[in-house]
Amino acid sequence: MASAEIENSGKPEFSWGKKRGVGGKKKEVQFYESFTYDGVEYALYDCVYLQNKDREAEPYVGKLVKIWKNADNSKKIKVQWFFRPSEISYWLEKLSVVASENELFLASGDGKGLANVNPLEAIVGKCFVVCVSRDDRNPQPSEEQLRNADYVFYRSFDVGQCSILDKMNDKVGELEVRFVFNRQENGIDTGPILGSKLKEKDSRISVAYEETLQHLGQQPHEVLESIKEDGNHSHLVAKEDAEAGYLLSKVETSNGHAESFLDHLKPRVGKRSAPLVDQLNGEVTSSISQKNNSADANAATKQAKDSVLPASKGVAGERLECDPPNLDDKSSKREKLDDPVKLTESKEKINIEQLTSNQVDLKKSSLVSVEEKTKLGPRKDTVGLDKHRKLIKDSNVLDERPSKKLKVQESVKLSEDNDKNYLEKDNSTTSGSKAKGSLAAGSSAEGTGKAMLAQSSSRPVKDTKFSEDSGALGDRPSKKLKVQESVKLFEDKDKNSLDRATTSGSNAKGPLFAGSSTEAIGRAKLAQNSNGLEKDTKFNEEPKALEYQPLKKLKDKESKSVNLSEDKSKNNLEKVNITTSGSNEKGFGAGGLIEDKRKATVAQNSALMDDGLSKEKPNGKVNELNKTIAGPEKIHTKEEPGEKMEKLSKSSSKLDKGPPAEMCELKLSENSNDSIGLENGPSMVKPNAKTNLLVKNCFRSGKGPSEEKLDEKIRPNKGSTKSSNAFVDDKIYGKIFDVTQRPEKGKWFKSPGIFLERMVVAHDEGKLVLLQNLDPSFTSAEVEDIVWSVFKETCTAKVVQGTAISSPFCGRALVIFNSAEVAERVVKALIDGCLIISNRRPVVGCIANLLHLRGKQSTFHGHVSVDEVDENKTQTRKDKRDAKSSSHSSQSNSVAYDLGTEWCLLQKRSNFWWQKLHKAHQLQYEELMAKFKRNLVRDA
Amino acid sequence: MAASAEEYAAFEERVRRTVYMDNLSPQVTENVLKAALDQFVNVVNVQFIPNYINPQSLPRAALVEMETLNQASAIIAEIADSPFMVLGMPRPVRACAAEVEMFDSRPKKPGRKITYKWLDHEDPDFEVARKIKVLTRKHAAETEFLLNHQLKEEENLANQQLETLKAHYKKYELIDGVLSDNTAKKLADRYRIPLSDA
């Protein structure tokens, strides 16, 4: 079939290269070292794409190990295969091996699937696969190579034994190992390039593995010890029970809230997330009902919690202080980032043991979870620092952050006069000390989540998730900081400055508030424990209030603070602020945490159900409930700030819609993580991006259809965009890149008939993206190149062909991506960022929504069908019948002519209005472009 | 590079020989169109422009490649001159010169280098770019609106014409009936009007 297509497009040129030798019985087989096919030179041991039987699917990747010509002149190649992680996911999963997205596994060993002989024409194109093995024999790839690489590999998959091999033996399959590694000449100019991201990532992968083992061996003991220590500490810090209390109260409120939340959830969910929501619903409801049943148990556990929580709080605080030294070491090395993850893993195991053993362990487990929290907290710190290159002193970590916070707050103050000055000052003074508490508080949620995870099961997938999350946590805070700074820059601008300042406030505080609002609410609820209804309403109101704040800016903030203070006076506020100020990172971290929590709850729910241990049930349930509740609540509150930023000026209804949808999306993302988890592996960078993206997606889903509001959305986005735009590295902002040609993947993907079919399918699957404002003269191939260069995604693009009524200056293209996820990511990036093509046009992208694709063309107005009238009789009818059989220029003495003239008139009118519209559009457009170009020219 | 420049020149020549036609009924096929135009010119190739994103009720459009440049301009003139109806009446087709952008498989413009960059959020251009993006969307919405408006107009006109035709038809029916059932003759007798050609 490949050859058939090729013939269509003209036979590709072909010529043999260097000869190698002859073989076969009669020496009729001629081997070659290279050949040129379709303008591309291939040599032995090159990696190539081979056509997949399923054209939709990605092409296979293989290494040329033999090239020959048979006696009958047929050209053959023997390829040793590379496996995509997805292709061997079964074994990956079994062996709990994780792989990054662009990692391949070279086939090795002996058996079916190692290599195949194929017709040479099956080659689709050259594939750039880089070996990133740390093996001494492997010439290390250069940074550029890594950047350009389609895929990397360093492990092989033994097809005989179905196992992953981390090391290359002297012979991989039938191939000598020197042909497996990068070619010598490529490697010469390379040294150890630590700066390269890919490298980092991969080194992490490999390093992570080695270290995992060690840590798994060591950590448990440490943890146990620390638990004991913590127990002691806990008494000291018991005073902080207020803070601990909020957690408790949260739990209580959340019971009511969870239900209302559910109500919210259903109607708002997009169709895609609907099933997930249902699932979630089911789980939440079930947990709720459980809770109701075990009301007394609940009360009992509450008390237990009362004691445990303050303790844990204290522990958390203490731990924080203790940890930095450890962190110091860790932060010094990148690879160490993985350590905390491993720690948590090991801890989880402990958790499991404890949980299952007896009830008393419940307490312990909470301690452990606190442990985890603290660990997580510090980890955030380190990562953040790491990113900022401020690594110098670990102990300053906490201090530093508050100070930054302070700056932001001050800037806010400037614009805000001073009503709240005292509050802020309080914040600043207290921030240092309280930050710890808050950090712990924030992380506690995670901790619990993790504990639950551990309970439910210890599948490797989850570990992966943790690592992702931790990565995400690390990522976000640092960027957040940057954002704040940039916000400051904006302040001195125009009227916007105020808004921005507020934004910065909300950026900074948003999460804080969110976090804090929960706290405040929690407290309020404590006070009103008995009155469930009130609580619910309060809770519902507050988040909303929070949402509105950014909209209404400073004033609202104040009013919000009033809100909060209503609940519990400014004490809360202060604490809240402190929480926030101390833990910028935490706030954001929390965003990431949500995922964990949710997973945890879900996992746990099911786990608990299965468990059915009568004794543990009540407690477990309550715990679980707590967590479940904490989950949604947190999500609610925490996400809103993010949302706020995104949507600042969106209508309140939108805002209301937001969270649930987000949640579902989040869930979605989790699920996908679940499934993809294996592939993502411990490579920190990738998962980060993923989570970020997922979060982005959530936001997007919340944003919904109000594209007109884009305007407003983008500004507030600034913060979140930077932190989340996976495609846009900070480095590349403002720089101009060339669009390079994408490696040719075969021409047959482009035949027009197939496209419509594919488009409909893609549309249904959500992978169809409509790009607008392209140069109308772009060709489909150029659009594909652009997408490839910018997003490093392969796609099938089709420029929307111009017609008489299409805009003459704004080109559009339909692009089919490989998955809905990618499509959403691209669209998100285009919405948040600004991609300028050829220094002129910012590209607009949206998921194509082509409802009319369904069904056939319905009607064509203006042709009178002959059946409508009985045609046998009149002259007119006869005319009509004749007309049907032939096409003609109508004569001026017929009825048809008159009618036709009317149509001509309409066509003229239509011409006229289209011209007018396009002219107006062009004017508007050019007016804007004029401003734009000036700047761009200056830039260039 | 030289080759692709040549290729592009050839393509441009092809564009000039091509006529864009729309207001075509969905039943129109390549053969119908060829047959319809063969009375004037030699059609080399017919390509329908797929309608991916507009409402399906939009009439079809096609690119008709003629043998020579003259034929192309001749057919455009002819169709503009008198209503030319293909496979149905009375709505005529419309023709105009084709443009490069209308072609699906077109070679890349030679020598063009595309660049891209992500605008920094602090860049003053970011704001402008954002506005342009919004404007683009707005324009798309306006275009869509106008398109719907046009479809509506077309529908109205079609309905109105159908009414007219029906009225005509009724009239003829009536006359026919009157003639065939001898009513006309009786009336003629009564009023003494000779019905010479009845």
Short mmCIF file of N, CA and C in Angstrom, two decimals, chain B residues 86-166:
data_model
loop_
_atom_site.label_atom_id
_atom_site.label_comp_id
_atom_site.label_asym_id
_atom_site.label_seq_id
_atom_site.Cartn_x
_atom_site.Cartn_y
_atom_site.Cartn_z
N VAL B 86 -26.36 25.48 -14.06
CA VAL B 86 -25.83 24.12 -14.17
C VAL B 86 -26.66 23.18 -13.31
N LEU B 87 -27.20 22.20 -13.98
CA LEU B 87 -27.91 21.15 -13.27
C LEU B 87 -29.00 21.68 -12.36
N GLY B 88 -29.79 22.55 -12.92
CA GLY B 88 -30.89 23.05 -12.09
C GLY B 88 -31.16 24.50 -12.39
N MET B 89 -32.33 24.92 -12.07
CA MET B 89 -32.70 26.30 -12.34
C MET B 89 -33.40 26.84 -11.13
N PRO B 90 -33.50 28.08 -10.96
CA PRO B 90 -32.92 29.12 -11.81
C PRO B 90 -31.60 29.68 -11.27
N ARG B 91 -31.11 29.13 -10.20
CA ARG B 91 -29.94 29.76 -9.59
C ARG B 91 -28.71 29.57 -10.48
N PRO B 92 -28.14 30.63 -10.90
CA PRO B 92 -26.98 30.50 -11.77
C PRO B 92 -25.69 30.32 -10.98
N VAL B 93 -24.69 29.83 -11.64
CA VAL B 93 -23.40 29.73 -10.99
C VAL B 93 -22.68 31.06 -11.13
N ARG B 94 -21.65 31.17 -10.36
CA ARG B 94 -20.89 32.41 -10.40
C ARG B 94 -19.43 32.03 -10.65
N ALA B 95 -18.75 32.85 -11.40
CA ALA B 95 -17.36 32.51 -11.70
C ALA B 95 -16.47 33.73 -11.52
N CYS B 96 -15.30 33.47 -11.04
CA CYS B 96 -14.30 34.53 -10.99
C CYS B 96 -12.92 33.90 -11.09
N ALA B 97 -11.94 34.72 -11.22
CA ALA B 97 -10.60 34.19 -11.37
C ALA B 97 -10.16 33.51 -10.08
N ALA B 98 -9.44 32.43 -10.25
CA ALA B 98 -8.98 31.70 -9.06
C ALA B 98 -7.79 32.42 -8.43
N GLU B 99 -7.61 32.14 -7.16
CA GLU B 99 -6.46 32.72 -6.47
C GLU B 99 -5.63 31.60 -5.86
N VAL B 100 -4.42 31.97 -5.58
CA VAL B 100 -3.47 30.98 -5.08
C VAL B 100 -4.02 30.28 -3.83
N GLU B 101 -4.63 31.07 -2.98
CA GLU B 101 -5.05 30.53 -1.68
C GLU B 101 -6.15 29.49 -1.81
N MET B 102 -6.77 29.47 -2.98
CA MET B 102 -7.88 28.54 -3.13
C MET B 102 -7.41 27.12 -3.38
N PHE B 103 -6.16 26.99 -3.70
CA PHE B 103 -5.68 25.66 -4.07
C PHE B 103 -5.25 24.87 -2.85
N ASP B 104 -5.56 23.63 -2.94
CA ASP B 104 -5.22 22.76 -1.83
C ASP B 104 -3.76 22.33 -1.92
N SER B 105 -3.43 21.76 -3.03
CA SER B 105 -2.05 21.28 -3.16
C SER B 105 -1.25 22.33 -3.91
N ARG B 106 -0.67 23.17 -3.16
CA ARG B 106 0.14 24.19 -3.81
C ARG B 106 1.56 24.09 -3.28
N PRO B 107 2.49 24.36 -4.13
CA PRO B 107 3.87 24.27 -3.67
C PRO B 107 4.18 25.42 -2.71
N LYS B 108 5.17 25.19 -1.91
CA LYS B 108 5.57 26.26 -1.00
C LYS B 108 6.11 27.42 -1.81
N LYS B 109 5.87 28.58 -1.31
CA LYS B 109 6.45 29.75 -1.95
C LYS B 109 7.96 29.63 -1.86
N PRO B 110 8.62 29.74 -2.98
CA PRO B 110 10.07 29.54 -2.91
C PRO B 110 10.74 30.66 -2.13
N GLY B 111 11.75 30.25 -1.42
CA GLY B 111 12.60 31.24 -0.76
C GLY B 111 11.98 31.84 0.48
N ARG B 112 10.84 31.35 0.86
CA ARG B 112 10.26 31.93 2.06
C ARG B 112 10.78 31.22 3.29
N LYS B 113 11.12 32.01 4.25
CA LYS B 113 11.58 31.42 5.51
C LYS B 113 10.59 31.84 6.60
N ILE B 114 10.06 30.87 7.23
CA ILE B 114 9.10 31.19 8.29
C ILE B 114 9.83 31.18 9.63
N THR B 115 9.56 32.16 10.41
CA THR B 115 10.14 32.16 11.75
C THR B 115 9.02 32.22 12.76
N TYR B 116 9.35 31.91 13.94
CA TYR B 116 8.35 32.07 14.98
C TYR B 116 9.00 32.53 16.26
N LYS B 117 8.24 33.13 17.08
CA LYS B 117 8.74 33.44 18.41
C LYS B 117 7.57 33.56 19.38
N TRP B 118 7.88 33.27 20.59
CA TRP B 118 6.89 33.46 21.64
C TRP B 118 7.13 34.83 22.22
N LEU B 119 6.08 35.59 22.32
CA LEU B 119 6.24 36.93 22.87
C LEU B 119 6.34 36.84 24.38
N ASP B 120 7.23 37.64 24.87
CA ASP B 120 7.35 37.74 26.32
C ASP B 120 6.10 38.45 26.85
N HIS B 121 5.71 38.07 28.01
CA HIS B 121 4.50 38.67 28.56
C HIS B 121 4.69 40.13 28.90
N GLU B 122 5.93 40.49 29.11
CA GLU B 122 6.16 41.89 29.45
C GLU B 122 6.34 42.74 28.21
N ASP B 123 6.52 42.09 27.13
CA ASP B 123 6.71 42.81 25.88
C ASP B 123 5.47 43.66 25.60
N PRO B 124 5.68 44.92 25.26
CA PRO B 124 4.50 45.75 24.94
C PRO B 124 3.71 45.16 23.78
N ASP B 125 4.39 44.45 22.95
CA ASP B 125 3.69 43.85 21.82
C ASP B 125 2.71 42.78 22.26
N PHE B 126 2.95 42.26 23.40
CA PHE B 126 2.10 41.18 23.87
C PHE B 126 0.65 41.65 23.91
N GLU B 127 0.52 42.85 24.38
CA GLU B 127 -0.81 43.42 24.48
C GLU B 127 -1.43 43.57 23.08
N VAL B 128 -0.63 44.09 22.20
CA VAL B 128 -1.13 44.28 20.84
C VAL B 128 -1.47 42.94 20.21
N ALA B 129 -0.56 42.03 20.40
CA ALA B 129 -0.79 40.71 19.82
C ALA B 129 -2.07 40.11 20.38
N ARG B 130 -2.26 40.35 21.63
CA ARG B 130 -3.46 39.81 22.25
C ARG B 130 -4.70 40.43 21.62
N LYS B 131 -4.59 41.72 21.40
CA LYS B 131 -5.73 42.40 20.77
C LYS B 131 -5.98 41.84 19.39
N ILE B 132 -4.90 41.59 18.71
CA ILE B 132 -5.06 41.05 17.36
C ILE B 132 -5.73 39.69 17.43
N LYS B 133 -5.33 38.93 18.40
CA LYS B 133 -5.94 37.61 18.52
C LYS B 133 -7.44 37.74 18.77
N VAL B 134 -7.76 38.68 19.63
CA VAL B 134 -9.18 38.89 19.91
C VAL B 134 -9.90 39.34 18.66
N LEU B 135 -9.23 40.24 17.96
CA LEU B 135 -9.82 40.76 16.74
C LEU B 135 -10.06 39.63 15.74
N THR B 136 -9.10 38.77 15.66
CA THR B 136 -9.24 37.65 14.73
C THR B 136 -10.48 36.84 15.05
N ARG B 137 -10.63 36.60 16.30
CA ARG B 137 -11.81 35.84 16.70
C ARG B 137 -13.09 36.59 16.40
N LYS B 138 -13.00 37.87 16.64
CA LYS B 138 -14.19 38.69 16.40
C LYS B 138 -14.53 38.63 14.92
N HIS B 139 -13.52 38.78 14.12
CA HIS B 139 -13.75 38.75 12.69
C HIS B 139 -14.33 37.42 12.25
N ALA B 140 -13.80 36.39 12.82
CA ALA B 140 -14.32 35.07 12.46
C ALA B 140 -15.80 34.99 12.79
N ALA B 141 -16.13 35.54 13.95
CA ALA B 141 -17.54 35.51 14.36
C ALA B 141 -18.39 36.33 13.41
N GLU B 142 -17.86 37.48 13.04
CA GLU B 142 -18.61 38.34 12.13
C GLU B 142 -18.80 37.68 10.78
N THR B 143 -17.72 37.06 10.34
CA THR B 143 -17.81 36.36 9.06
C THR B 143 -18.88 35.29 9.10
N GLU B 144 -18.87 34.60 10.20
CA GLU B 144 -19.85 33.53 10.32
C GLU B 144 -21.26 34.09 10.30
N PHE B 145 -21.39 35.20 10.98
CA PHE B 145 -22.70 35.81 11.04
C PHE B 145 -23.17 36.20 9.64
N LEU B 146 -22.25 36.84 8.94
CA LEU B 146 -22.61 37.29 7.61
C LEU B 146 -22.93 36.11 6.70
N LEU B 147 -22.18 35.07 6.89
CA LEU B 147 -22.41 33.89 6.08
C LEU B 147 -23.81 33.35 6.34
N ASN B 148 -24.16 33.31 7.59
CA ASN B 148 -25.50 32.84 7.92
C ASN B 148 -26.56 33.76 7.34
N HIS B 149 -26.22 35.03 7.39
CA HIS B 149 -27.14 36.00 6.83
C HIS B 149 -27.34 35.71 5.34
N GLN B 150 -26.25 35.46 4.68
CA GLN B 150 -26.33 35.21 3.25
C GLN B 150 -27.17 33.97 2.97
N LEU B 151 -26.92 32.95 3.76
CA LEU B 151 -27.68 31.73 3.55
C LEU B 151 -29.17 31.99 3.74
N LYS B 152 -29.42 32.82 4.70
CA LYS B 152 -30.82 33.16 4.99
C LYS B 152 -31.43 33.87 3.77
N GLU B 153 -30.69 34.82 3.29
CA GLU B 153 -31.16 35.58 2.12
C GLU B 153 -31.45 34.64 0.96
N GLU B 154 -30.51 33.74 0.77
CA GLU B 154 -30.68 32.80 -0.34
C GLU B 154 -31.93 31.97 -0.15
N GLU B 155 -32.12 31.56 1.07
CA GLU B 155 -33.29 30.74 1.33
C GLU B 155 -34.56 31.54 1.07
N ASN B 156 -34.53 32.78 1.52
CA ASN B 156 -35.70 33.63 1.31
C ASN B 156 -36.01 33.77 -0.17
N LEU B 157 -34.96 34.06 -0.90
CA LEU B 157 -35.16 34.25 -2.33
C LEU B 157 -35.70 32.98 -2.97
N ALA B 158 -35.12 31.87 -2.57
CA ALA B 158 -35.55 30.61 -3.14
C ALA B 158 -37.02 30.37 -2.83
N ASN B 159 -37.40 30.63 -1.60
CA ASN B 159 -38.79 30.42 -1.22
C ASN B 159 -39.72 31.33 -2.00
N GLN B 160 -39.28 32.54 -2.11
CA GLN B 160 -40.10 33.51 -2.81
C GLN B 160 -40.29 33.09 -4.26
N GLN B 161 -39.22 32.63 -4.86
CA GLN B 161 -39.31 32.21 -6.25
C GLN B 161 -40.18 30.98 -6.40
N LEU B 162 -40.09 30.14 -5.42
CA LEU B 162 -40.92 28.95 -5.47
C LEU B 162 -42.39 29.34 -5.45
N GLU B 163 -42.69 30.31 -4.62
CA GLU B 163 -44.05 30.81 -4.56
C GLU B 163 -44.49 31.32 -5.93
N THR B 164 -43.63 32.13 -6.48
CA THR B 164 -43.94 32.69 -7.79
C THR B 164 -44.20 31.58 -8.81
N LEU B 165 -43.32 30.62 -8.78
CA LEU B 165 -43.46 29.53 -9.73
C LEU B 165 -44.76 28.78 -9.53
N LYS B 166 -45.07 28.60 -8.28
CA LYS B 166 -46.30 27.87 -7.98
C LYS B 166 -47.49 28.64 -8.50
#
